[in-house]
mmCIF file of C-alpha atoms in Angstrom:
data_model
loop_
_atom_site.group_PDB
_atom_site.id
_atom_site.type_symbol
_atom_site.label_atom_id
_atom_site.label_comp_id
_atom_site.label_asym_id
_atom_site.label_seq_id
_atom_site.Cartn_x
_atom_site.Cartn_y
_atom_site.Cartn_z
ATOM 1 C CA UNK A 1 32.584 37.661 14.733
ATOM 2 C CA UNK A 2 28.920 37.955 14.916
ATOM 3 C CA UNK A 3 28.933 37.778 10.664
ATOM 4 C CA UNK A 4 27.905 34.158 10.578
ATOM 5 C CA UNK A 5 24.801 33.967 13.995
ATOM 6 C CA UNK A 6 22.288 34.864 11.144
ATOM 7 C CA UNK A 7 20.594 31.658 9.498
ATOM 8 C CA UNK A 8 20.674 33.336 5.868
ATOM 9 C CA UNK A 9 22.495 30.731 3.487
ATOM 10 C CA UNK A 10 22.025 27.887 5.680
ATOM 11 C CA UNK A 11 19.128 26.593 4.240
ATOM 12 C CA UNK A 12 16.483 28.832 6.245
ATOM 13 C CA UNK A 13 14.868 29.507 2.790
ATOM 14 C CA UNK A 14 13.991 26.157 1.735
ATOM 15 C CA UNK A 15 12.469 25.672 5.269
ATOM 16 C CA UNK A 16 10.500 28.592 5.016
ATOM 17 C CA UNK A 17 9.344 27.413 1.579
ATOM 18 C CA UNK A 18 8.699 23.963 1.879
ATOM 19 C CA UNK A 19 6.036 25.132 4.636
ATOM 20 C CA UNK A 20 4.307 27.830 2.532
ATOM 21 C CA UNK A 21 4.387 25.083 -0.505
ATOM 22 C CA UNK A 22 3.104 22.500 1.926
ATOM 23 C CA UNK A 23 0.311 24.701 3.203
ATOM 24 C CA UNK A 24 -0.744 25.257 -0.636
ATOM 25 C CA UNK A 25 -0.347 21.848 -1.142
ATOM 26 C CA UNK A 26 -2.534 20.563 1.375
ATOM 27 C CA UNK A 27 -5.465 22.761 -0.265
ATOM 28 C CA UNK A 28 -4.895 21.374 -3.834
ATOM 29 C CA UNK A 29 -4.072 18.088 -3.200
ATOM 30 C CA UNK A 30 -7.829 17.540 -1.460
ATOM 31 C CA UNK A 31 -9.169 19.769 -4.233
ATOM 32 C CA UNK A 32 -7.494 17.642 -6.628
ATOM 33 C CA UNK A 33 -8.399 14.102 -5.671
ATOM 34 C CA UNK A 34 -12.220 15.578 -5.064
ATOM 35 C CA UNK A 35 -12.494 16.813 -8.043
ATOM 36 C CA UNK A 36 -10.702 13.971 -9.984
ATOM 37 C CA UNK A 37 -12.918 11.484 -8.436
ATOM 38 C CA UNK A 38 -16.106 13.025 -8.289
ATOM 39 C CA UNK A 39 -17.310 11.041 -10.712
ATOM 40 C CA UNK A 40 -16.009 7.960 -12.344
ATOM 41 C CA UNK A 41 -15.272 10.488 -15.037
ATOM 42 C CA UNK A 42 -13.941 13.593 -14.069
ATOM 43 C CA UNK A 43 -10.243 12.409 -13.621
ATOM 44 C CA UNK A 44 -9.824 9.095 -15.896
ATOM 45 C CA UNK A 45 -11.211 10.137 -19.180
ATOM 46 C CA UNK A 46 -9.637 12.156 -22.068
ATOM 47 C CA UNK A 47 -13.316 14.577 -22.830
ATOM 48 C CA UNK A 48 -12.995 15.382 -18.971
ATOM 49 C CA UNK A 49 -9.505 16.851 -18.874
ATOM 50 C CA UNK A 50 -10.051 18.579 -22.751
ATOM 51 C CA UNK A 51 -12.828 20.577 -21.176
ATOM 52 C CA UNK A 52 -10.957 21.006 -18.325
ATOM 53 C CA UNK A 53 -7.465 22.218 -20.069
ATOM 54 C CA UNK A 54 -9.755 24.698 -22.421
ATOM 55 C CA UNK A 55 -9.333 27.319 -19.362
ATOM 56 C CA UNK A 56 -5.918 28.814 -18.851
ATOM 57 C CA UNK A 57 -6.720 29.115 -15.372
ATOM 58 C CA UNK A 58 -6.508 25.013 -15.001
ATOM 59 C CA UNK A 59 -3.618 24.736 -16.954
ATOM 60 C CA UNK A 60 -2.150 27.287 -14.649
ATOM 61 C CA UNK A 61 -3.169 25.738 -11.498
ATOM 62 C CA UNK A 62 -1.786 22.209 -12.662
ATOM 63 C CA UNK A 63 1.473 23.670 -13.860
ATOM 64 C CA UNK A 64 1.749 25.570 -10.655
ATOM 65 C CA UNK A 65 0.863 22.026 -8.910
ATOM 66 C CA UNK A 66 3.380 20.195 -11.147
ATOM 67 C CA UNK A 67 6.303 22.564 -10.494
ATOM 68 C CA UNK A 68 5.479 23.006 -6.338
ATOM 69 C CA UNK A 69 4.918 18.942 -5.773
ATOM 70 C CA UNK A 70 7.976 18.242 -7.199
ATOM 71 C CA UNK A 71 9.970 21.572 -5.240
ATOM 72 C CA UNK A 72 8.222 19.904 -2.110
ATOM 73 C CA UNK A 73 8.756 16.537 -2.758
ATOM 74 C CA UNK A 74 12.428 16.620 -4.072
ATOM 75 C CA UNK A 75 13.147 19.293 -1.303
ATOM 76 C CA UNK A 76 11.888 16.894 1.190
ATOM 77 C CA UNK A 77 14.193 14.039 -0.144
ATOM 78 C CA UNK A 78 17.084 16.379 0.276
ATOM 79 C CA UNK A 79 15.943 16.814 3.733
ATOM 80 C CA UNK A 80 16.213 13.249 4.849
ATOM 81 C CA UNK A 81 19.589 12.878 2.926
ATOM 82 C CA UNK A 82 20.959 15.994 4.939
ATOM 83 C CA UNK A 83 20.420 14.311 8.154
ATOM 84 C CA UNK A 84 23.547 12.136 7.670
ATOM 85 C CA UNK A 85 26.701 12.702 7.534
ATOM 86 C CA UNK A 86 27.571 12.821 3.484
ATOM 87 C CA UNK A 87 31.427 13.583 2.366
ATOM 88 C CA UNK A 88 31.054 16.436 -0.568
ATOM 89 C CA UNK A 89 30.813 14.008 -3.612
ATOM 90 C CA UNK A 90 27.439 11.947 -1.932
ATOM 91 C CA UNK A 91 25.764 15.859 -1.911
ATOM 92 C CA UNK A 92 27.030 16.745 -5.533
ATOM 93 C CA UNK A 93 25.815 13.070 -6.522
ATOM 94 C CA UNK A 94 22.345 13.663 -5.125
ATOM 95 C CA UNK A 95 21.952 16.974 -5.469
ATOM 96 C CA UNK A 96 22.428 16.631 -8.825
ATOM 97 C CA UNK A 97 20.675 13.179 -9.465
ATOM 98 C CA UNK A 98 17.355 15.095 -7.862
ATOM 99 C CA UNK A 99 17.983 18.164 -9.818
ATOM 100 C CA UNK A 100 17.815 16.041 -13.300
ATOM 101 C CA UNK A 101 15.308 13.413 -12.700
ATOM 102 C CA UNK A 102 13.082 17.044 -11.270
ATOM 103 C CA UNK A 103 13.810 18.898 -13.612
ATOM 104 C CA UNK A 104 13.116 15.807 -16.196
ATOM 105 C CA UNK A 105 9.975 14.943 -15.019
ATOM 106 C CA UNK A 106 9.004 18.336 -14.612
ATOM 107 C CA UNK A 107 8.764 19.700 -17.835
ATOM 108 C CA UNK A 108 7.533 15.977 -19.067
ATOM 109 C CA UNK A 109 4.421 16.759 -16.932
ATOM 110 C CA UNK A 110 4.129 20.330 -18.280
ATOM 111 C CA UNK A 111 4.749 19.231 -21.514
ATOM 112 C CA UNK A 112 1.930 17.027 -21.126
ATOM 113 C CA UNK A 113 -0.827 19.621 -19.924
ATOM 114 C CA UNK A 114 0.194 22.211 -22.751
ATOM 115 C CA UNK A 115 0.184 19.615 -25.638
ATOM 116 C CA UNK A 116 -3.618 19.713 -24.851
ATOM 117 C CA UNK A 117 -5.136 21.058 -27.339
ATOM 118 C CA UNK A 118 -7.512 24.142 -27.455
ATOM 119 C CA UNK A 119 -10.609 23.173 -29.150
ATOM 120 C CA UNK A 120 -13.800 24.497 -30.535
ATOM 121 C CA UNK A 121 -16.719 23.260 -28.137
ATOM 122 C CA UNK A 122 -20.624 24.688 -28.516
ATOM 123 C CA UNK A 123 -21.160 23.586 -25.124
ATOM 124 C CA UNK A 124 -19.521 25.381 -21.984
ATOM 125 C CA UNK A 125 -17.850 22.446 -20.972
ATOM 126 C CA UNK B 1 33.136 3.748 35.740
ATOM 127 C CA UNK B 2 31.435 4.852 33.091
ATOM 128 C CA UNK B 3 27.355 4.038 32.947
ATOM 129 C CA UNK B 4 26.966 4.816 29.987
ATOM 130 C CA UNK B 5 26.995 1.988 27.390
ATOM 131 C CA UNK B 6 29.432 2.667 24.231
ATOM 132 C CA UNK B 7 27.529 3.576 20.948
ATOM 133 C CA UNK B 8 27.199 0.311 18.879
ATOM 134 C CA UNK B 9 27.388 1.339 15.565
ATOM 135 C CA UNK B 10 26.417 -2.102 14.410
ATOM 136 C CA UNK B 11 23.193 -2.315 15.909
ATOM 137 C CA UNK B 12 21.931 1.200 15.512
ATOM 138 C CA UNK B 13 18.851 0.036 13.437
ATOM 139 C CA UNK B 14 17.884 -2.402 16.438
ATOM 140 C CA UNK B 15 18.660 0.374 18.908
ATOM 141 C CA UNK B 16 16.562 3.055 17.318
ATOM 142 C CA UNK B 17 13.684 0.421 16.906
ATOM 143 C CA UNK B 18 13.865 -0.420 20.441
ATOM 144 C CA UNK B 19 14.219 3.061 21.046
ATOM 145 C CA UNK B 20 10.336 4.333 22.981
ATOM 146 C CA UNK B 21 8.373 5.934 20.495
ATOM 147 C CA UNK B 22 5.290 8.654 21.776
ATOM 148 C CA UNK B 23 3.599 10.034 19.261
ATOM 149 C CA UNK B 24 6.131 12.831 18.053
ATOM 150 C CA UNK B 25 8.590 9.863 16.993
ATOM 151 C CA UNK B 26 5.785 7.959 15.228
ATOM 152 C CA UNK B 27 4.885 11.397 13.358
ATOM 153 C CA UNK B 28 8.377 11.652 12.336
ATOM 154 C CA UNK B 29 8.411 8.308 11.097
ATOM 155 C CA UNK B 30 5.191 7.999 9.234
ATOM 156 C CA UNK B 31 5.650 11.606 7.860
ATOM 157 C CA UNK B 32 9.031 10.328 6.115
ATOM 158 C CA UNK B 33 7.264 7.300 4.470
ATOM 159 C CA UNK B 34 4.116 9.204 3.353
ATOM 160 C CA UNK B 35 6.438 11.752 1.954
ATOM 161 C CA UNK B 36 8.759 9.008 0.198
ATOM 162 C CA UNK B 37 5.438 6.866 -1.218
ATOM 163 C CA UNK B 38 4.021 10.279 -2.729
ATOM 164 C CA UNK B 39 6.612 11.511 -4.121
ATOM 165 C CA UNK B 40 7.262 7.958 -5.886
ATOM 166 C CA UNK B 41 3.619 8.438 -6.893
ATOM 167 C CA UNK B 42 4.068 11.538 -8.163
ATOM 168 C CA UNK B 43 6.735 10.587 -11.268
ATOM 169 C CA UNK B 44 4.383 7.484 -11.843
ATOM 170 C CA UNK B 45 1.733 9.904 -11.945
ATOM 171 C CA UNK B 46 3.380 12.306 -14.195
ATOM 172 C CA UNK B 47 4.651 8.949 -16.502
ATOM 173 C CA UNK B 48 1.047 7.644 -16.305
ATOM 174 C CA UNK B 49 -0.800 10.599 -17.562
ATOM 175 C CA UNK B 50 1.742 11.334 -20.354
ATOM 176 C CA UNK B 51 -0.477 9.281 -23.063
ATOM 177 C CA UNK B 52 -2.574 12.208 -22.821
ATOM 178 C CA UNK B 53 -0.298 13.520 -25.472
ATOM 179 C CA UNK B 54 -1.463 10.935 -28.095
ATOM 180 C CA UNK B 55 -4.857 11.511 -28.006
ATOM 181 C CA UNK B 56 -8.325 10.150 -26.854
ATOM 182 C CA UNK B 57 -7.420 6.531 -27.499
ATOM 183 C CA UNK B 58 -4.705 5.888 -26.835
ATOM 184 C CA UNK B 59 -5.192 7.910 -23.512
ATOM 185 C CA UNK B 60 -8.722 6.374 -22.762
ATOM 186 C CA UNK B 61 -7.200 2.584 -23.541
ATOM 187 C CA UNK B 62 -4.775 3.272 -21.253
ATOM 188 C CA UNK B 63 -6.804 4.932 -18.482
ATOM 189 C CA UNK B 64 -9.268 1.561 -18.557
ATOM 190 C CA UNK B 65 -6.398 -0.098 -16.506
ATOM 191 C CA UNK B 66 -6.410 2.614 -13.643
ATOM 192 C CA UNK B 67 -10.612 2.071 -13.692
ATOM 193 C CA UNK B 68 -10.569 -1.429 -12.311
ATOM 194 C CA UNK B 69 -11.806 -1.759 -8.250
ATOM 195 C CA UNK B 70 -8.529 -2.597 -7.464
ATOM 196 C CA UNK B 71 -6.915 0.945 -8.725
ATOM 197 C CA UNK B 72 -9.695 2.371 -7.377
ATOM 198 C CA UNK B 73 -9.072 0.867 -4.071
ATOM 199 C CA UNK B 74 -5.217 1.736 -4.413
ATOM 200 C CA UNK B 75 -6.156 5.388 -4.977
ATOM 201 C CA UNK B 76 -8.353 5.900 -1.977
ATOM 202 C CA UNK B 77 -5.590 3.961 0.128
ATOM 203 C CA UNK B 78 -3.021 6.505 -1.505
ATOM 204 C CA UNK B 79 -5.423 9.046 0.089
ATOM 205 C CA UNK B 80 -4.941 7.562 3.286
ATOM 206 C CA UNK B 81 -0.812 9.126 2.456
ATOM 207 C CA UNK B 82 -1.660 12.414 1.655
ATOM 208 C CA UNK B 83 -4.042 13.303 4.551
ATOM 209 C CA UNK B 84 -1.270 11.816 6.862
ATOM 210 C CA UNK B 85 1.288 13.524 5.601
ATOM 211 C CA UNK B 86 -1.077 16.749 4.829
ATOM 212 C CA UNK B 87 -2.488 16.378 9.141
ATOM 213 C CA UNK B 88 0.879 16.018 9.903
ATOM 214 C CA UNK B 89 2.411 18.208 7.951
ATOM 215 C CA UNK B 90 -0.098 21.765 8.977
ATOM 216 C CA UNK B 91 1.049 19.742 12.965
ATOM 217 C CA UNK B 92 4.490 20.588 12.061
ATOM 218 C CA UNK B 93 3.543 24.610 11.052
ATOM 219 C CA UNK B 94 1.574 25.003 13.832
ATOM 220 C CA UNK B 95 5.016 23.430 16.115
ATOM 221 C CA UNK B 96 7.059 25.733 14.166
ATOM 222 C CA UNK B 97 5.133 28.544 14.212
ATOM 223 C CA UNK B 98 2.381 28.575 16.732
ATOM 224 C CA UNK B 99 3.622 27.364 19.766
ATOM 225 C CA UNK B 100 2.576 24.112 18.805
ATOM 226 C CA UNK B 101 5.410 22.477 20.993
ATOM 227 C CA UNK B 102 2.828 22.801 23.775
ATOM 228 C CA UNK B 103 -0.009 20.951 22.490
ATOM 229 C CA UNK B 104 1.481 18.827 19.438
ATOM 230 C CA UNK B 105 0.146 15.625 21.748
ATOM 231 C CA UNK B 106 -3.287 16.432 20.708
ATOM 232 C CA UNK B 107 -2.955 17.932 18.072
ATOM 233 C CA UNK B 108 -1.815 13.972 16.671
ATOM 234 C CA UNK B 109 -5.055 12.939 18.415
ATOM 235 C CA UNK B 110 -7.006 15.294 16.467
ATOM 236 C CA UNK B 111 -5.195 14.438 13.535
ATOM 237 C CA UNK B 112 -6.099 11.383 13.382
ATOM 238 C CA UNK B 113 -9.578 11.227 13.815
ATOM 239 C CA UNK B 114 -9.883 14.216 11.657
ATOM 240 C CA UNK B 115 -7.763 11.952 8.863
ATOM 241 C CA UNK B 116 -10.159 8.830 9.711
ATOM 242 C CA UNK B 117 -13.487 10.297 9.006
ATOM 243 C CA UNK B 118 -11.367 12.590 5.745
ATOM 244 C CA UNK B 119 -10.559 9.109 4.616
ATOM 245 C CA UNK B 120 -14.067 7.658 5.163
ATOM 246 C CA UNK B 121 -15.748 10.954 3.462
ATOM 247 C CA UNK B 122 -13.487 10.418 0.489
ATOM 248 C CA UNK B 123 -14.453 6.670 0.245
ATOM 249 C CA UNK B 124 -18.107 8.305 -0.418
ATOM 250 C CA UNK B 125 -16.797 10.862 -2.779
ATOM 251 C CA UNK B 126 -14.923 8.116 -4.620
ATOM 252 C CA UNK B 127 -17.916 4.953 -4.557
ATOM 253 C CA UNK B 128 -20.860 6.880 -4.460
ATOM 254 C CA UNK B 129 -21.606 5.863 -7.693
ATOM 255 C CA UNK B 130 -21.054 2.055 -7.158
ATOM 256 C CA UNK B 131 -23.015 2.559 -3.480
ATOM 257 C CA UNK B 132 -25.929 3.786 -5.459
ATOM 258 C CA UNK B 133 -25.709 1.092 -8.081
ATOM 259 C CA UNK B 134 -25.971 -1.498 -5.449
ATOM 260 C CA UNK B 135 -29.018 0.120 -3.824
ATOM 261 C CA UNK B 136 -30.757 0.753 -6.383
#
């Protein structure tokens, strides 16, 4: 009788998650745009984001970035759509239609980032 | 008998934008739009930088569109989304988790005027260069 007062399996994950990916968002995002704007530079030129990508540690942090944006984001789409009232083939339909276009765009980001290639530099940076 | 008026399904958009709004329903709203407008920016984003792929020309002559004042402008604007949906968004933790329920009223003031001078520091970040130009 009792079996179904927990919350586990009604979603209580994702809203756990999209707070802890919000919360790291919220630290990169600022990071990010700082950074990327600096100077006229740092974020719109192809030398800037070479000597960037040469540390695994970047390409790391914007893979990490790539994947938890789009969790968040997608997650949060989901979100709205749940508070109607859908019959079961509107959730497959969107479920699915955010899972592809994610998942698509996704690993077209990450592609991106590790297509960068590794190169010799003298200088640091 | 009954004093309360039947639910008109027809006019539900006009009823819930007559509806009174404090500050909780406006942080509900706005957070939904901010949400919607980034992630739309974010596949743009990830279609945008995908000429990185092809090298430093063809990612540099397509990054000289992005450079013009009016990107520019765009992007800090687009700043203006993520610190009100970042504000909001640490308001809503600190509801959920910190007994925010209590003092999520000013918390929204503090938000904001935390977001406006974020916003304005960022506009230095972003046009420092072109502020010293000018000055110089």
């Amino acid at each position: 009788m009792y079996k179904h007062q927990n919350s586990r399996g009604s979603g209580s994950f994702s809203w756990v998650f999209q707070r802890i990916t919000g919360l790291i968002l919220v630290v990169v995002i600022i990071g990010h745009y700082i950074l990327m704007h600096y100077t006229p530079e740092s974020g719109h030129t192809y030398d800037a984001v070479l000597a960037r990508m040469q540390s695994n540690w970047y390409r790391i942090l914007d893979l990490t970035f790539v994947v938890l944006a789009m969790y968040h984001g997608l997650n949060g789409v989901w979100g709205i759509f749940r508070d109607y009232k859908l019959k079961s083939w509107q959730t497959i339909t969107i479920i699915g239609f955010l899972i592809v276009f994610g998942l698509a765009f996704t690993l077209w980001g990450m592609k991106t980032i590790l297509d960068i290639p590794y190169v010799q530099t003298t200088s640091g940076l | 008998m009954s004093e309360f008026k039947k639910f008109d399904q027809k006019s539900w958009v006009k009823t819930n934008l007559n509806y009174r709004k404090d500050s909780g329903s406006w942080a509900w709203i706005l957070h939904r739009i901010t949400g919607i407008a980034l992630i739309g920016y974010l596949f743009m984003h990830i279609y945008s930088l995908s000429p990185l792929s092809q090298g430093r020309e063809a990612f540099n002559e397509f990054m000289s569109h992005y450079t013009t004042p009016f990107f520019m402008a765009m992007e800090w604007f687009l700043f203006a989304f993520v610190l009100f949906h970042s504000l909001n968004g640490i308001r809503i933790v600190l509801v959920d988790w910190a007994d925010g329920a209590r003092y999520h009223k000013s918390l929204y003031r503090y938000s904001i005027v935390i977001g406006v001078v974020m916003f304005f520091a960022m506009g230095y970040v972003m046009f420092s260069h072109e502020i010293h130009n000018l000055l110089k």
